[in-house]
Amino acid sequence: MSKLEAVGIITEYNPFHNGHLHQLNVIKEKAPTACIVVVMSGNFLQRGEPACLDKWTRAKEALVNGVDLIIELPPQACIQPADRFAFNGVNGLASLGVDYLVFGAEHAEYDFMNYASQVQGLKGEFKKYNQSYAASIQAAITQALGHELAEPNDLLALAYAKANLKLGSPLKLQPIQRIQAGYHELALKAGQQIASASAIRSNYQQGRLAELRTYVPHETYADLSDNSLVFWDDFWPFLRYKLLTTTPKELANIYGMAEGIEYRLVQKANELAHGSSFDDWLHAVKTKRFTYTRLARLAVAMLLNLQTEDITSYNEAPYFRLLGFTKRGQEYLNAKKKQFTYPLVTKVTQKDAKGPLAVDYRVGKLYQSLTGKEQDLKKAPLRIF
Amino acid sequence: MSKLEAVGIITEYNPFHNGHLHQLNVIKEKAPTACIVVVMSGNFLQRGEPACLDKWTRAKEALVNGVDLIIELPPQACIQPADRFAFNGVNGLASLGVDYLVFGAEHAEYDFMNYASQVQGLKGEFKKYNQSYAASIQAAITQALGHELAEPNDLLALAYAKANLKLGSPLKLQPIQRIQAGYHELALKAGQQIASASAIRSNYQQGRLAELRTYVPHETYADLSDNSLVFWDDFWPFLRYKLLTTTPKELANIYGMAEGIEYRLVQKANELAHGSSFDDWLHAVKTKRFTYTRLARLAVAMLLNLQTEDITSYNEAPYFRLLGFTKRGQEYLNAKKKQFTYPLVTKVTQKDAKGPLAVDYRVGKLYQSLTGKEQDLKKAPLRIF
């Protein structure tokens, strides 16, 4: 690998933990001179929830722990379904001229690019009313591959491979065997140093901050100690307010709204008891036709007022946002920036309240209305040298 | 006066205090057998603010202290400018077949019906950019009457008279000389028993509950003690959220939006420092062209998502809402209800989430999202016998 070769990762770092650090160390061992480029979601995540720490804090954690260049996937890109999110991430890395895509998989031995060519263009049959779209797609994949592909990181890997194939295979895929900690495992296991991000957030919420010291790098532990982590229930009063005062008709243009679900979303909010939580509403709203994740993404789209045309505009003219870099990252930027396919935005100003960056501006303002920490104006990319 | 004669009052009771009680006692002295009918604003008031206590609590205070029949002016009627609010109130009393309208005035000796005929149809010249509409109207009135008419209750009296004239003078007007306490007087004066509603709320906010005992009836004092009073800052996070996530274009149909002020409303919200209050925003937004009250009413219209068509629909098909009655009030209702001009709604149900009562439903839900006290569903009119 030459010095200017770059290894890419698509991630959310919610928050940055030892599992992420392990991944960086594996990369550094194999390619010590490569520039590690990360595409990260911003203040709202693909699974339909706010990030527990803002994007600048998470970017800093990443840079301090070995990432060289970190860019943000804008809100319009993060809010899309998993396959589209994966595409947007791969597109970001490809736009920056990155060579390799590294990701964890439950089965690192699978040939995901080969799988991708087998399932490319596959649409799930969508006949049964009681089968969600995701389940339907999964059944079709199993049929095409001859075996199940059901574990979350394997599925994400397939999505990366499909995106890469669609873009003409600009990236070489490098799966890494995932170790310990299942994606949804919420317990901290004694004697281990790796826990899932969900487990870390869940234990934080239960007041067990001190126990998390083993599972996160020093920088993250300091952030967990210094900040009040953000969760859906912090934004829920705003979404509830919106649901109580907006007509279903006014919600019809929100991205992801389908099958008249807007009537149900409003009705269930109206029927909730006083003091109900976001989860209470989500459970009340749930139908067999919509997965929890899809509903949560719909909730974020409503919260952020993301309309279908916002997402269409983004898909037609993608852009990415520079969050920070190390010295090596800066060298990479200087050498390659003239060849970047899509714009790499370096700042959002007061003027961007209108125009193509209006969504970034708006989402930043909303997130900081909770935390009080400026997200955009006068905010230069981080330089960790 | 026969037993079925009725004396009407248009009021907000925010909250019910000794000044209001005094007014009722004056009426009872002069017309001991009359039915006292009150038209009251609901959970949001004409001056563009939430009521400090919900409408049911304020209605109960009124009924316990001598009112016989109390009806609510719906949110679409309350949010209109002072002249229109007065018209809606007079219209409500006329619809119920009330005979007299009693109101306080700084100059009870004025012949307001005569004044009304002199200024009916008068529109203020609106040439000077630095003169607000209200000031412009006032100048025109002064010219027509040959003397100033500037005090707030005198102006309200004139508005009642104009409304009455417009409706064919169904009501006889009975001004009562206002005593003590100026409308905007915020200090409590020792040795007196009457203070303005503003003074009562302001002292409550400053933690001087005990000192208010002298200025309000027992029932109100109990309510002030048992409830956390509601103020604009309780709703401000919701309005701020809306301003941060809605485009000016989406706000253009809000009732009262004019001259492109929506751009300024959004911009100033975006520019506010973290932790700013509703008043901070209001002061930032203020221009010579818009009075504070007009801006506050705009703020309520945005908060409640009241669109121009909501208000137009109400004006075309007015209705009122029954909040409660005494035995005498019930007798009045039974004797007169077949002759009422407009619908007197007695309940709002789950079905009313859509349809003509959708605004009542929505506003009730929003107010109770703060207080936890049901405002509509399964809520029967109060009976204080």
PDB file of N, CA and C in Angstrom, chain A residues 261 264-265 267-269 271-272 276-287 292 295:
ATOM      1  N   ILE A 261     -50.306   5.677   6.970  1.00  0.00           N
ATOM      2  CA  ILE A 261     -49.875   5.483   8.361  1.00  0.00           C
ATOM      3  C   ILE A 261     -49.936   6.785   9.153  1.00  0.00           C
ATOM      4  N   ARG A 264     -52.657   6.980  11.649  1.00  0.00           N
ATOM      5  CA  ARG A 264     -52.409   6.178  12.842  1.00  0.00           C
ATOM      6  C   ARG A 264     -51.399   6.869  13.772  1.00  0.00           C
ATOM      7  N   LEU A 265     -50.372   7.468  13.183  1.00  0.00           N
ATOM      8  CA  LEU A 265     -49.345   8.139  13.991  1.00  0.00           C
ATOM      9  C   LEU A 265     -49.963   9.250  14.834  1.00  0.00           C
ATOM     10  N   GLN A 267     -53.304   9.633  15.510  1.00  0.00           N
ATOM     11  CA  GLN A 267     -54.351   9.104  16.395  1.00  0.00           C
ATOM     12  C   GLN A 267     -53.764   8.527  17.678  1.00  0.00           C
ATOM     13  N   LYS A 268     -52.697   7.752  17.536  1.00  0.00           N
ATOM     14  CA  LYS A 268     -52.109   7.115  18.721  1.00  0.00           C
ATOM     15  C   LYS A 268     -51.476   8.154  19.648  1.00  0.00           C
ATOM     16  N   ALA A 269     -50.944   9.218  19.068  1.00  0.00           N
ATOM     17  CA  ALA A 269     -50.401  10.295  19.915  1.00  0.00           C
ATOM     18  C   ALA A 269     -51.532  10.945  20.705  1.00  0.00           C
ATOM     19  N   GLU A 271     -54.216   9.554  21.683  1.00  0.00           N
ATOM     20  CA  GLU A 271     -54.806   8.634  22.666  1.00  0.00           C
ATOM     21  C   GLU A 271     -53.888   8.328  23.845  1.00  0.00           C
ATOM     22  N   LEU A 272     -52.614   8.732  23.751  1.00  0.00           N
ATOM     23  CA  LEU A 272     -51.651   8.396  24.814  1.00  0.00           C
ATOM     24  C   LEU A 272     -52.024   9.023  26.148  1.00  0.00           C
ATOM     25  N   SER A 276     -46.669   9.778  28.790  1.00  0.00           N
ATOM     26  CA  SER A 276     -46.200   8.625  28.021  1.00  0.00           C
ATOM     27  C   SER A 276     -44.880   8.940  27.326  1.00  0.00           C
ATOM     28  N   SER A 277     -44.103   7.896  27.093  1.00  0.00           N
ATOM     29  CA  SER A 277     -42.781   8.059  26.491  1.00  0.00           C
ATOM     30  C   SER A 277     -42.832   7.824  24.988  1.00  0.00           C
ATOM     31  N   PHE A 278     -41.697   8.093  24.344  1.00  0.00           N
ATOM     32  CA  PHE A 278     -41.572   7.796  22.916  1.00  0.00           C
ATOM     33  C   PHE A 278     -41.841   6.318  22.656  1.00  0.00           C
ATOM     34  N   ASP A 279     -41.285   5.451  23.492  1.00  0.00           N
ATOM     35  CA  ASP A 279     -41.492   4.011  23.301  1.00  0.00           C
ATOM     36  C   ASP A 279     -42.966   3.623  23.447  1.00  0.00           C
ATOM     37  N   ASP A 280     -43.672   4.263  24.376  1.00  0.00           N
ATOM     38  CA  ASP A 280     -45.111   3.989  24.523  1.00  0.00           C
ATOM     39  C   ASP A 280     -45.826   4.273  23.204  1.00  0.00           C
ATOM     40  N   TRP A 281     -45.477   5.403  22.619  1.00  0.00           N
ATOM     41  CA  TRP A 281     -46.112   5.782  21.347  1.00  0.00           C
ATOM     42  C   TRP A 281     -45.739   4.789  20.250  1.00  0.00           C
ATOM     43  N   LEU A 282     -44.441   4.449  20.189  1.00  0.00           N
ATOM     44  CA  LEU A 282     -43.958   3.544  19.147  1.00  0.00           C
ATOM     45  C   LEU A 282     -44.675   2.191  19.240  1.00  0.00           C
ATOM     46  N   HIS A 283     -44.841   1.691  20.454  1.00  0.00           N
ATOM     47  CA  HIS A 283     -45.532   0.412  20.631  1.00  0.00           C
ATOM     48  C   HIS A 283     -47.004   0.521  20.251  1.00  0.00           C
ATOM     49  N   ALA A 284     -47.605   1.663  20.567  1.00  0.00           N
ATOM     50  CA  ALA A 284     -49.023   1.852  20.225  1.00  0.00           C
ATOM     51  C   ALA A 284     -49.207   1.902  18.710  1.00  0.00           C
ATOM     52  N   VAL A 285     -48.213   2.441  18.038  1.00  0.00           N
ATOM     53  CA  VAL A 285     -48.308   2.671  16.594  1.00  0.00           C
ATOM     54  C   VAL A 285     -47.994   1.402  15.792  1.00  0.00           C
ATOM     55  N   LYS A 286     -47.196   0.521  16.363  1.00  0.00           N
ATOM     56  CA  LYS A 286     -46.670  -0.662  15.664  1.00  0.00           C
ATOM     57  C   LYS A 286     -47.770  -1.498  14.995  1.00  0.00           C
ATOM     58  N   THR A 287     -47.514  -1.849  13.750  1.00  0.00           N
ATOM     59  CA  THR A 287     -48.369  -2.819  13.068  1.00  0.00           C
ATOM     60  C   THR A 287     -47.444  -3.853  12.433  1.00  0.00           C
ATOM     61  N   TYR A 292     -40.278  -1.726  13.700  1.00  0.00           N
ATOM     62  CA  TYR A 292     -39.982  -0.659  14.659  1.00  0.00           C
ATOM     63  C   TYR A 292     -38.982   0.339  14.079  1.00  0.00           C
ATOM     64  N   LEU A 295     -40.606   2.681  11.664  1.00  0.00           N
ATOM     65  CA  LEU A 295     -41.420   3.672  12.372  1.00  0.00           C
ATOM     66  C   LEU A 295     -40.536   4.710  13.065  1.00  0.00           C
TER      67      LEU A 295
END
